[in-house]
Short mmCIF file of N, CA and C in Angstrom, two decimals:
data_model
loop_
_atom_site.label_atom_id
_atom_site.label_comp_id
_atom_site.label_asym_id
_atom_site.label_seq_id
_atom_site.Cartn_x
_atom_site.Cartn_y
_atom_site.Cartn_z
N UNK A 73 -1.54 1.18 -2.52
CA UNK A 73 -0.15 1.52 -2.60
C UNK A 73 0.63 0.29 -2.17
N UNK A 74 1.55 -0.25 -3.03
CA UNK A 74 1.97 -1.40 -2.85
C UNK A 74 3.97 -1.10 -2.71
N UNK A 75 4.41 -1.13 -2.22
CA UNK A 75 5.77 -1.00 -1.73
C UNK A 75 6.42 -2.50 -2.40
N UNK A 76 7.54 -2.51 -3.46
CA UNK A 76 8.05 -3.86 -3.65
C UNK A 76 8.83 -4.67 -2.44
N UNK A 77 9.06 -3.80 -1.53
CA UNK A 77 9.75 -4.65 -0.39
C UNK A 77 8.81 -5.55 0.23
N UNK A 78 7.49 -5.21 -0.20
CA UNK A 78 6.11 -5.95 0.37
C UNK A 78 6.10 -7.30 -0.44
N UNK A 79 7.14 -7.07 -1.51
CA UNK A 79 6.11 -8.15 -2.35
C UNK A 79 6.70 -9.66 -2.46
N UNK A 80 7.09 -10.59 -1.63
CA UNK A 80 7.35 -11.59 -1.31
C UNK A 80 5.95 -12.11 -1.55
N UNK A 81 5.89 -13.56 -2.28
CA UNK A 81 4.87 -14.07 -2.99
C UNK A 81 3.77 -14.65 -2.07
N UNK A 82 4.11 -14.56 -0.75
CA UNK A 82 2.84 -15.04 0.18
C UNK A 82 2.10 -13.78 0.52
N UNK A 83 3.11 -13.11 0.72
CA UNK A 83 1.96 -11.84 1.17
C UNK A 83 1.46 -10.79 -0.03
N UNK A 84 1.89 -10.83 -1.29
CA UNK A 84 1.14 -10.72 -2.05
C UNK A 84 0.14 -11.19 -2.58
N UNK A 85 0.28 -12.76 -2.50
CA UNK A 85 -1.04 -13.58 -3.10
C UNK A 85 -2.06 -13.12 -1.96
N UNK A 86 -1.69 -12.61 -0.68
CA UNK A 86 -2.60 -12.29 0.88
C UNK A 86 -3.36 -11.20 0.73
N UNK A 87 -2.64 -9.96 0.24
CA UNK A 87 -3.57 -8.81 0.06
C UNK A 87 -3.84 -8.58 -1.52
N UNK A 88 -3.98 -9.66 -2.32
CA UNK A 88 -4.36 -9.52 -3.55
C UNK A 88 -5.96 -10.20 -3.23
N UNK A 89 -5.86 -11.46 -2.41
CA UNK A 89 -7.06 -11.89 -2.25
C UNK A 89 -7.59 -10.71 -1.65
N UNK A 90 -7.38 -10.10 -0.55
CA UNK A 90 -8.44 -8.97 0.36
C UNK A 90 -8.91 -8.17 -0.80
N UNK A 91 -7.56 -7.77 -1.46
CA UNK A 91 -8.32 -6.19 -2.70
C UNK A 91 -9.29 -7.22 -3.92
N UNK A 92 -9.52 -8.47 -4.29
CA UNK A 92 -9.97 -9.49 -4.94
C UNK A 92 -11.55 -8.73 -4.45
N UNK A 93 -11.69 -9.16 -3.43
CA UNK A 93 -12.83 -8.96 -2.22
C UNK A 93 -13.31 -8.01 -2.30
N UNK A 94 -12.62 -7.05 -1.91
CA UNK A 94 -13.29 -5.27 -2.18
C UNK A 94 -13.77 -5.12 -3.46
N UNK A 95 -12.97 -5.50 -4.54
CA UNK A 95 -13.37 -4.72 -5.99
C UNK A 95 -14.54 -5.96 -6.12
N UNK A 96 -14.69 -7.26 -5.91
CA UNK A 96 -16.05 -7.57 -6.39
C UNK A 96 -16.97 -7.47 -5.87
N UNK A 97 -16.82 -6.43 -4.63
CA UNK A 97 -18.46 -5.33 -3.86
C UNK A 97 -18.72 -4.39 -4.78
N UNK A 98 -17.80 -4.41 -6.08
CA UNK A 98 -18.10 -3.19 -6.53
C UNK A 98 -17.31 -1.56 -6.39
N UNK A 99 -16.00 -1.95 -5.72
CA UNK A 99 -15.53 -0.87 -5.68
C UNK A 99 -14.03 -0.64 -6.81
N UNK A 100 -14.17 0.70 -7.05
CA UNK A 100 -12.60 0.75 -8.43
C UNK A 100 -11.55 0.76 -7.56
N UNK A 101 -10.69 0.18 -7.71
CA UNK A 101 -9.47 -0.24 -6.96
C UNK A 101 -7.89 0.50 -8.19
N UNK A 102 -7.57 1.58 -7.48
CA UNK A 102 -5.80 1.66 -8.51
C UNK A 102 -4.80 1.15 -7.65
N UNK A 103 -4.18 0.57 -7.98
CA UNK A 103 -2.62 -0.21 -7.87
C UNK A 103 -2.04 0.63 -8.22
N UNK A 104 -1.08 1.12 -7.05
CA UNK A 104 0.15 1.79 -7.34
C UNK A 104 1.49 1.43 -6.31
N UNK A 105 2.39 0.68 -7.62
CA UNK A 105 3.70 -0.09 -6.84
C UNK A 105 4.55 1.12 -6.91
N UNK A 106 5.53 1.31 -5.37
CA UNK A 106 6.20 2.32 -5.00
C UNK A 106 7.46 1.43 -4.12
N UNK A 107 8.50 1.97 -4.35
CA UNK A 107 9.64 2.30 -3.45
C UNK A 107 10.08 3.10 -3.11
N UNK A 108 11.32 4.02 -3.32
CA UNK A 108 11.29 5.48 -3.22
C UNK A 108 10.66 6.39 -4.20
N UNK A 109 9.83 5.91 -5.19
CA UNK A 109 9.34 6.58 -6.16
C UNK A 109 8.29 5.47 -7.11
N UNK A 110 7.15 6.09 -7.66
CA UNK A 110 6.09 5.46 -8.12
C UNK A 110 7.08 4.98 -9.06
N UNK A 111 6.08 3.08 -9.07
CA UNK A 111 7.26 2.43 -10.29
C UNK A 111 6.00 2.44 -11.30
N UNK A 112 4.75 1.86 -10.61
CA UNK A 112 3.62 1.58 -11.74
C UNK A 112 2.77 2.18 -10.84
N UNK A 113 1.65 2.32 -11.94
CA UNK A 113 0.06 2.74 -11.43
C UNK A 113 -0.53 2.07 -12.64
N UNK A 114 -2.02 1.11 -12.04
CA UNK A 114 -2.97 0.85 -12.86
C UNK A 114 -4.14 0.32 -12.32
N UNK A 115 -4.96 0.11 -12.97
CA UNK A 115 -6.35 -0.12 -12.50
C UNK A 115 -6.75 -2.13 -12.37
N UNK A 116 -6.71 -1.93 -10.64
CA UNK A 116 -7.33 -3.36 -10.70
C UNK A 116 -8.51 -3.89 -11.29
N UNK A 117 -8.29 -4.96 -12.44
CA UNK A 117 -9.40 -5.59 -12.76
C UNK A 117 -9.87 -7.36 -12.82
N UNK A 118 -9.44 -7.41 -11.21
CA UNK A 118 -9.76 -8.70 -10.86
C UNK A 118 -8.61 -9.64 -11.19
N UNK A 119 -7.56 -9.33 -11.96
CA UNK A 119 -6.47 -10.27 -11.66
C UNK A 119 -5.15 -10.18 -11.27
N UNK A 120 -5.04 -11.09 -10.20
CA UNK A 120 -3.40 -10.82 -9.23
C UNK A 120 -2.31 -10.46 -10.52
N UNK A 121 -1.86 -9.47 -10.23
CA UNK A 121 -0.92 -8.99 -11.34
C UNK A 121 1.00 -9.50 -10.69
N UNK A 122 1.72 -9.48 -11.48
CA UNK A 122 3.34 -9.99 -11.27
C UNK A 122 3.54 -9.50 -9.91
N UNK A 123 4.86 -9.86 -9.68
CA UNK A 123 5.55 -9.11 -8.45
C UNK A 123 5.77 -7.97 -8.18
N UNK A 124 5.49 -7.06 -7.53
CA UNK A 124 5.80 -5.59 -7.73
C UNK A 124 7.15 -5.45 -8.48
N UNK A 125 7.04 -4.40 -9.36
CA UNK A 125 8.80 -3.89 -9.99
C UNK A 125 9.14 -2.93 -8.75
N UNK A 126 10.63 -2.62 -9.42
CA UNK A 126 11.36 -1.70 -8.26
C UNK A 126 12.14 -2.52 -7.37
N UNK A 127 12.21 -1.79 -5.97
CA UNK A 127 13.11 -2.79 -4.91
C UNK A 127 13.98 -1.80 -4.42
N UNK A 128 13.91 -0.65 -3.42
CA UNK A 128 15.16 -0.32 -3.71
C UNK A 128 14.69 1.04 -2.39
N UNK A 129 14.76 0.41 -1.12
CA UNK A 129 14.30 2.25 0.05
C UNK A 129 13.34 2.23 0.00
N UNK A 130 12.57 2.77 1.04
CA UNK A 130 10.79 2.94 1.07
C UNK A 130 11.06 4.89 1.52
N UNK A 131 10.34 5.31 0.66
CA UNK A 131 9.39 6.44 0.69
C UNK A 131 8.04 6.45 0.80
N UNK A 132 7.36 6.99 1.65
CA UNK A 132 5.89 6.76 1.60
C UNK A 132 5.58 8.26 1.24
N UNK A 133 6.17 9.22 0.44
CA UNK A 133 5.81 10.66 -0.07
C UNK A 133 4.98 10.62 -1.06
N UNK A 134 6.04 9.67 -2.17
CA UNK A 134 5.01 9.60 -3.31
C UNK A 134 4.26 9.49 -3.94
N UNK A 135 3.68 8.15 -3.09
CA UNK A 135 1.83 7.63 -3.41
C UNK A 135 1.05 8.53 -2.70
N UNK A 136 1.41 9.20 -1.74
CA UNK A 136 0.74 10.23 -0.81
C UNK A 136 -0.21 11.34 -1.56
N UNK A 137 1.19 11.81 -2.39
CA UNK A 137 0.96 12.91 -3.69
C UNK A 137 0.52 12.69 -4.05
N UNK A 138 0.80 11.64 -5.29
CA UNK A 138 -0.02 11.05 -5.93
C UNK A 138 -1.84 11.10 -5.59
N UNK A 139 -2.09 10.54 -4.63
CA UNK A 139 -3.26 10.54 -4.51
C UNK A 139 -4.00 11.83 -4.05
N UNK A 140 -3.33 12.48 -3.41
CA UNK A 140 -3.83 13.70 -3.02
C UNK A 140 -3.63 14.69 -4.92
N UNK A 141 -3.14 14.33 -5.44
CA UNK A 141 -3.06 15.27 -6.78
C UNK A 141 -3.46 14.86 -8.21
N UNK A 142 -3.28 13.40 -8.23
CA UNK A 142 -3.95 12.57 -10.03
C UNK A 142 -4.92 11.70 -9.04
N UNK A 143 -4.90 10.76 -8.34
CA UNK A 143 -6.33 10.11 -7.93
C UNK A 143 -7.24 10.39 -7.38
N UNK A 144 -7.02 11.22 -6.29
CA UNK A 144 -7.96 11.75 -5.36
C UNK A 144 -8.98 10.21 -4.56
N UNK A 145 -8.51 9.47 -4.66
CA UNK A 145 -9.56 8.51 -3.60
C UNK A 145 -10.21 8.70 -2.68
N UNK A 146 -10.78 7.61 -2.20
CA UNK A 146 -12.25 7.73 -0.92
C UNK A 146 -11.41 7.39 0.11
N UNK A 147 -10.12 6.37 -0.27
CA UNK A 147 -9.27 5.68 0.88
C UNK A 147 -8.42 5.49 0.48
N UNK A 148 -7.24 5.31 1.06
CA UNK A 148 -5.80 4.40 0.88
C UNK A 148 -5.63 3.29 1.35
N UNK A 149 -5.73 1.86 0.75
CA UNK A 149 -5.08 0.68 1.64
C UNK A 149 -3.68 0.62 0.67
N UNK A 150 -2.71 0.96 2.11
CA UNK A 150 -1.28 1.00 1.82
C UNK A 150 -0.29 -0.44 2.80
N UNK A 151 -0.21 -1.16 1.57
CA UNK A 151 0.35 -2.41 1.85
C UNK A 151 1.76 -2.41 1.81
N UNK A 152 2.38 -2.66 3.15
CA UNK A 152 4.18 -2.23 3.31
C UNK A 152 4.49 -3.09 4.48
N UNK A 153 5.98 -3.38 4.58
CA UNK A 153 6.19 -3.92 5.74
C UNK A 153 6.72 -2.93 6.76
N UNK A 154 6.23 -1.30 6.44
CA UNK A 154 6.68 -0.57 7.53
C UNK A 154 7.82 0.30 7.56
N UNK A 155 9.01 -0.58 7.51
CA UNK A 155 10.40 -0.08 7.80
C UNK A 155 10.51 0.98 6.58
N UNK A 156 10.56 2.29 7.28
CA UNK A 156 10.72 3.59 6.91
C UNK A 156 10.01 5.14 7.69
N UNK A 157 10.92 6.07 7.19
CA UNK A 157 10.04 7.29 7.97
C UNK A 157 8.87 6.94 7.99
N UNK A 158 8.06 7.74 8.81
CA UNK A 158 6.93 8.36 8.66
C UNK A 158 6.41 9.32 7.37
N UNK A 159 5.30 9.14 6.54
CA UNK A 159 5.54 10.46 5.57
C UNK A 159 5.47 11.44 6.52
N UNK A 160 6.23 12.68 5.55
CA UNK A 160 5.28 14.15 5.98
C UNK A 160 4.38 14.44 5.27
N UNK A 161 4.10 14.21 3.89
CA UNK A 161 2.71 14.36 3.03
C UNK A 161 1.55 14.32 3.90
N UNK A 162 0.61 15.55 4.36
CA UNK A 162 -0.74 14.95 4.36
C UNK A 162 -1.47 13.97 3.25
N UNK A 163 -2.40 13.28 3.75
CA UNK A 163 -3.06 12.74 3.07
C UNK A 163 -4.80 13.30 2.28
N UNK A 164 -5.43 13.94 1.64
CA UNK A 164 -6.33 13.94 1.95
C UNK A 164 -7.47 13.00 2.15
N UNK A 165 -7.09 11.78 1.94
CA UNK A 165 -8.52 10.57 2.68
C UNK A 165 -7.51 9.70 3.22
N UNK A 166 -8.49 8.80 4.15
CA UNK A 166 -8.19 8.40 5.42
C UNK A 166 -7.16 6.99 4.87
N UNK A 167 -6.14 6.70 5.38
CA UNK A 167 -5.25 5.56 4.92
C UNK A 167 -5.18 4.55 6.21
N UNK A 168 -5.37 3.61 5.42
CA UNK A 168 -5.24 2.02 6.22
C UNK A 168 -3.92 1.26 5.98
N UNK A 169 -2.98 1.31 7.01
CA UNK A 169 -1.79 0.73 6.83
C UNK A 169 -1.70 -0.11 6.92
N UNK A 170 -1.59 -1.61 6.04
CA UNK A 170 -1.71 -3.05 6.23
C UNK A 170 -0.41 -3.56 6.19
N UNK A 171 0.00 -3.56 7.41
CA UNK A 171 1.87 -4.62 7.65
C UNK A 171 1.51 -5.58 7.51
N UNK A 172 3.32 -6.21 7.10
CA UNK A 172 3.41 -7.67 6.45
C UNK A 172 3.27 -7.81 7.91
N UNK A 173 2.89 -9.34 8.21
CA UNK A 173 3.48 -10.19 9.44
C UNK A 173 4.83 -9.87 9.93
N UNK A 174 6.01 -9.85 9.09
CA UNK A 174 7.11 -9.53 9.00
C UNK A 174 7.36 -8.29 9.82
N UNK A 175 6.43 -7.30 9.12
CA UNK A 175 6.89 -6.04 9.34
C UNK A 175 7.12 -5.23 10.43
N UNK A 176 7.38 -4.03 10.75
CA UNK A 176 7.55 -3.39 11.54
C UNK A 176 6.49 -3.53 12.33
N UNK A 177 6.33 -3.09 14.19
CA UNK A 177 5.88 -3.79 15.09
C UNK A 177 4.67 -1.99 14.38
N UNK A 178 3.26 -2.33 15.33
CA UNK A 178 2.32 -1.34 15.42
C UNK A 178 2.95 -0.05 16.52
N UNK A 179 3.60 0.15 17.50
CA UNK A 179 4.51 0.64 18.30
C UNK A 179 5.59 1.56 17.02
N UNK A 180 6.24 0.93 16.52
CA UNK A 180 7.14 1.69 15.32
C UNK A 180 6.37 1.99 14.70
N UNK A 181 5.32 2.45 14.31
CA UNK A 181 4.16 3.21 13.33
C UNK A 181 3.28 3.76 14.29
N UNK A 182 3.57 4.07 15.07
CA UNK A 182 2.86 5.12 16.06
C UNK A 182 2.23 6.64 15.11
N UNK A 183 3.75 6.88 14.90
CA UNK A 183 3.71 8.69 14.29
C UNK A 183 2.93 8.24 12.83
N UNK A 184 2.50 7.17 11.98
CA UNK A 184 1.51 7.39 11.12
C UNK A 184 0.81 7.72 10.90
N UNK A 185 -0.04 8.63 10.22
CA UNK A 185 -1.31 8.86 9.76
C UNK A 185 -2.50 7.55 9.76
N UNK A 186 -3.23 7.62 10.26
CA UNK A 186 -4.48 6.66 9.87
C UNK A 186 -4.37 5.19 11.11
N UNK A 187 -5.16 4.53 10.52
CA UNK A 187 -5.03 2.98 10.70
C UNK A 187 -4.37 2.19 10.56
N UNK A 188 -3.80 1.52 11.59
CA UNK A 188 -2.81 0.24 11.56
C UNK A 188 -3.34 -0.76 11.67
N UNK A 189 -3.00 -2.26 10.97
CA UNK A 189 -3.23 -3.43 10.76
C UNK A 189 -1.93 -4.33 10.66
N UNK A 190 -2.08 -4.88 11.46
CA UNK A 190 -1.23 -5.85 11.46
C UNK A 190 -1.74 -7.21 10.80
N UNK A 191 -0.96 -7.76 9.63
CA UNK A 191 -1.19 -9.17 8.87
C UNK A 191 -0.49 -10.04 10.22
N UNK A 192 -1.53 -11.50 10.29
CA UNK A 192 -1.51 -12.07 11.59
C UNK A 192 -1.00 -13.78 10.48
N UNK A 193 -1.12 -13.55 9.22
CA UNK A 193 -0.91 -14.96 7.98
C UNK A 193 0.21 -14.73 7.26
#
């Protein structure tokens, strides 16, 4: 889940390399760019794709759904710089919240669901 407020070209080229990494262990990776509402969904296949579209409020409801209802995944790595509610969506699998450097402190993502990561590059 990729948030366009995330997508400033360093820290995209940052967690494009990490998801680079995962999918050539072999795992299917979907891309889905969100702001207040899914802009795209598609299937990573090994190449860093444009800048996220959109731009515009963070909702973290929609990829939530989303995955809990058309993807169903093993995991969520949800790449954001934070600044926004908390969802209320449960999730049903476990989500890894990867902040920009930038982003909101680990303290302001307390009330999240899952795992916090703070980008340290």
């Amino acid at each position: 889940m990729i948030p366009p407020e995330a997508s400033k070209r360093k820290n995209w080229f940052i967690f494009f390399q990490e998801i680079n990494h995962i999918w050539k262990q072999g795992s299917e990776i979907q891309v889905v760019e969100c702001d207040m509402k899914i802009q795209k969904a598609y299937a990573y296949k090994g190449k860093m794709p444009g800048l996220a579209s959109g731009g515009g409020g963070t909702s973290f409801e929609a990829p939530l759904k989303y995955a809990n209802a058309e993807y169903q995944p093993d995991a969520l790595i949800y790449f954001t710089d934070g600044f926004g509610p908390p969802p209320e969506t449960w999730c049903r699998c476990p989500i890894l919240w990867l902040i920009s450097k930038e982003g909101a402190t680990l303290e302001k993502m307390a009330r999240f669901p899952g795992r916090k990561v703070k980008m340290n590059v």
